[in-house]
XYZ file of C-alpha atoms in Angstrom:
222
model
C -23.206 6.212 -5.456
C -22.881 8.371 -8.591
C -20.041 7.343 -10.874
C -18.541 8.745 -14.056
C -18.729 5.722 -16.325
C -16.290 5.185 -19.160
C -19.000 5.483 -21.797
C -20.086 8.875 -20.428
C -16.653 10.395 -20.012
C -16.347 12.099 -23.406
C -19.826 13.623 -23.263
C -19.399 14.914 -19.712
C -15.994 16.382 -20.574
C -17.478 18.217 -23.552
C -20.376 19.568 -21.465
C -17.887 20.925 -18.914
C -15.704 22.546 -21.577
C -12.783 20.110 -21.577
C -11.288 19.348 -24.982
C -9.488 16.283 -23.605
C -11.435 13.855 -21.368
C -8.201 13.097 -19.527
C -8.118 16.721 -18.375
C -11.512 16.188 -16.759
C -10.300 13.085 -14.950
C -7.154 14.905 -13.833
C -9.216 17.766 -12.399
C -11.432 15.331 -10.510
C -8.354 13.551 -9.122
C -6.739 16.861 -8.169
C -9.916 17.948 -6.351
C -9.955 14.665 -4.451
C -6.289 15.134 -3.600
C -6.968 18.636 -2.253
C -9.901 17.396 -0.168
C -7.794 14.565 1.263
C -4.995 16.971 2.133
C -7.363 19.423 3.829
C -9.036 16.607 5.785
C -5.699 15.247 6.985
C -4.605 18.720 8.141
C -7.894 19.237 9.976
C -7.785 15.852 11.685
C -4.172 16.380 12.732
C -5.024 19.742 14.298
C -8.049 18.222 16.027
C -5.923 15.444 17.537
C -3.360 17.968 18.738
C -6.054 20.144 20.325
C -7.661 17.122 21.961
C -4.341 15.995 23.413
C -3.685 19.486 24.795
C -7.108 19.598 26.445
C -6.544 16.184 27.980
C -3.502 17.563 29.804
C -5.694 20.299 31.304
C -2.905 22.821 31.381
C -2.659 26.415 30.259
C -0.307 27.859 27.654
C 2.985 25.996 27.612
C 6.269 26.128 25.804
C 6.342 23.759 22.851
C 8.209 20.516 23.438
C 10.771 20.191 20.665
C 12.677 16.966 20.112
C 15.767 17.521 17.928
C 15.899 15.409 14.776
C 19.036 16.972 13.322
C 19.944 19.744 10.887
C 17.757 22.268 12.693
C 14.606 20.148 12.389
C 12.555 19.132 15.432
C 9.578 16.922 16.224
C 6.635 18.774 17.754
C 3.151 17.294 18.280
C 3.744 14.583 15.714
C 5.088 16.910 13.012
C 8.510 17.951 11.750
C 9.143 21.665 12.295
C 12.030 24.015 11.606
C 13.924 25.548 14.484
C 14.047 29.282 14.989
C 17.563 29.613 13.575
C 16.874 28.045 10.166
C 18.598 29.796 7.260
C 15.661 30.503 4.937
C 18.013 32.016 2.342
C 19.521 28.573 1.715
C 17.950 27.030 -1.417
C 18.936 23.539 -0.193
C 17.013 23.933 3.084
C 13.716 22.460 1.780
C 15.398 19.283 0.526
C 17.423 18.828 3.716
C 14.361 19.354 5.893
C 12.289 16.954 3.803
C 14.914 14.216 4.122
C 15.034 14.560 7.920
C 11.229 14.485 8.178
C 10.827 11.502 5.852
C 13.465 9.472 7.659
C 11.730 10.241 10.958
C 8.369 9.200 9.478
C 6.832 12.595 10.257
C 4.797 14.986 8.095
C 6.033 18.535 7.685
C 3.951 21.040 9.607
C 1.916 23.551 7.563
C 3.912 26.468 8.989
C 7.177 24.771 8.047
C 5.902 24.091 4.525
C 5.024 27.777 4.157
C 8.519 28.734 5.310
C 10.180 26.268 2.941
C 8.088 27.519 0.021
C 9.589 30.966 0.607
C 13.160 29.723 0.150
C 14.954 30.731 -3.072
C 15.016 28.364 -6.044
C 17.920 26.007 -6.522
C 20.505 27.207 -9.040
C 20.893 25.561 -12.431
C 22.617 23.158 -12.517
C 21.832 21.864 -9.058
C 24.786 21.658 -6.669
C 25.967 18.115 -5.864
C 24.539 18.348 -2.335
C 21.042 19.038 -3.669
C 21.221 16.039 -6.010
C 22.366 13.798 -3.166
C 19.575 15.046 -0.919
C 16.941 14.377 -3.592
C 18.287 10.834 -3.940
C 18.165 10.425 -0.161
C 14.593 11.732 -0.070
C 13.425 9.336 -2.766
C 15.121 6.494 -0.901
C 13.531 7.281 2.461
C 10.851 4.566 2.153
C 7.397 4.781 3.698
C 8.053 8.197 5.204
C 8.324 9.651 1.705
C 4.582 9.576 0.972
C 3.302 12.103 3.506
C 6.330 14.377 3.170
C 6.058 14.378 -0.633
C 2.353 15.214 -0.413
C 3.168 18.257 1.681
C 5.896 19.346 -0.723
C 3.491 19.009 -3.651
C 0.833 21.141 -1.983
C 3.454 23.743 -1.073
C 4.452 23.962 -4.753
C 8.016 22.803 -4.126
C 8.007 19.605 -6.163
C 7.005 21.361 -9.374
C 9.727 23.960 -8.760
C 12.299 21.192 -8.420
C 10.878 18.958 -11.159
C 8.817 20.929 -13.710
C 7.954 17.595 -15.376
C 5.826 16.745 -12.344
C 3.141 19.077 -13.705
C 2.619 16.762 -16.671
C 2.020 13.668 -14.524
C 0.247 15.056 -11.461
C -3.173 13.438 -11.054
C -3.082 12.130 -14.629
C -5.381 9.128 -15.150
C -4.400 5.631 -16.212
C -6.933 3.823 -18.363
C -6.061 0.199 -17.818
C -8.502 -0.978 -15.109
C -5.751 -2.866 -13.269
C -3.988 0.419 -12.446
C -4.746 1.427 -8.895
C -3.220 4.904 -8.874
C -2.903 8.035 -10.960
C 0.433 8.451 -12.758
C 2.022 10.609 -10.057
C 0.973 8.306 -7.224
C 2.155 5.289 -9.251
C 5.620 6.849 -9.507
C 5.679 7.632 -5.803
C 4.574 4.139 -4.796
C 7.183 2.577 -7.069
C 9.963 4.648 -5.513
C 8.788 3.863 -1.970
C 8.640 0.130 -2.735
C 12.067 0.259 -4.378
C 13.492 1.758 -1.190
C 11.944 -1.047 0.862
C 13.376 -3.675 -1.492
C 16.824 -2.117 -1.396
C 17.212 -2.491 2.373
C 20.531 -3.014 4.053
C 21.724 0.489 3.196
C 21.690 -0.095 -0.569
C 20.367 2.854 -2.521
C 17.133 2.436 -4.469
C 18.812 3.609 -7.660
C 21.252 0.711 -7.310
C 18.740 -2.116 -7.047
C 19.877 -5.390 -8.615
C 18.101 -6.375 -11.795
C 15.119 -8.608 -11.223
C 11.497 -9.214 -12.214
C 9.683 -5.934 -12.787
C 6.621 -7.235 -10.977
C 8.405 -7.013 -7.636
C 7.830 -3.257 -7.711
C 4.183 -3.476 -8.738
C 1.743 -4.639 -6.056
C -0.998 -5.886 -8.332
C 1.218 -7.568 -10.870
C 2.692 -9.519 -7.982
C -0.773 -10.993 -7.607
C -0.878 -11.852 -11.306
C -3.135 -8.917 -12.183
C -0.847 -6.539 -14.100
C 0.772 -3.285 -13.085
C -0.277 -1.277 -10.057
């Protein structure tokens, strides 16, 4: 039941050696994000192990369902096939798009492989820009895939500006999310509003509150 109250924030930050109280809040949010990620990975592995035990069979070949572009579904995760070209700097974006569209998280092993791919050249090739647009327009599947990409360090390699917004606090009490999560939720909701094949970056102009869940209820931005 312990809470860091607004009136105590500056003093606690100073005691912990933070010159900016927002840095304290960002570290707390980042720690919570890491705990959530670790818990989700553990629960996913536990479900997979439980399902395997329920079958009461010995070692078996993995069942791979092709999703396209060398990506497969295996035990509720998106995984790379054995022939993936890990020297291709576009591979992480392509794999992320396939996983997000399938509504599947990227497996930890696949994330490790993708993190080892070379950086994209500067400027990005047109294909990479199109794939990023497709990823951001993938809707609800974006959230879990993006979380994996963040924890693998890929998002900050693609978008160095992400470092400045990751886990940053918002002080208006009507804000539900940290800055990075706010951006992600806005993009996911934009994709849902686009519908019908229209790209999220080509949404018609309309009331801003349609992208913000709490403003829609008359309570300000999300």
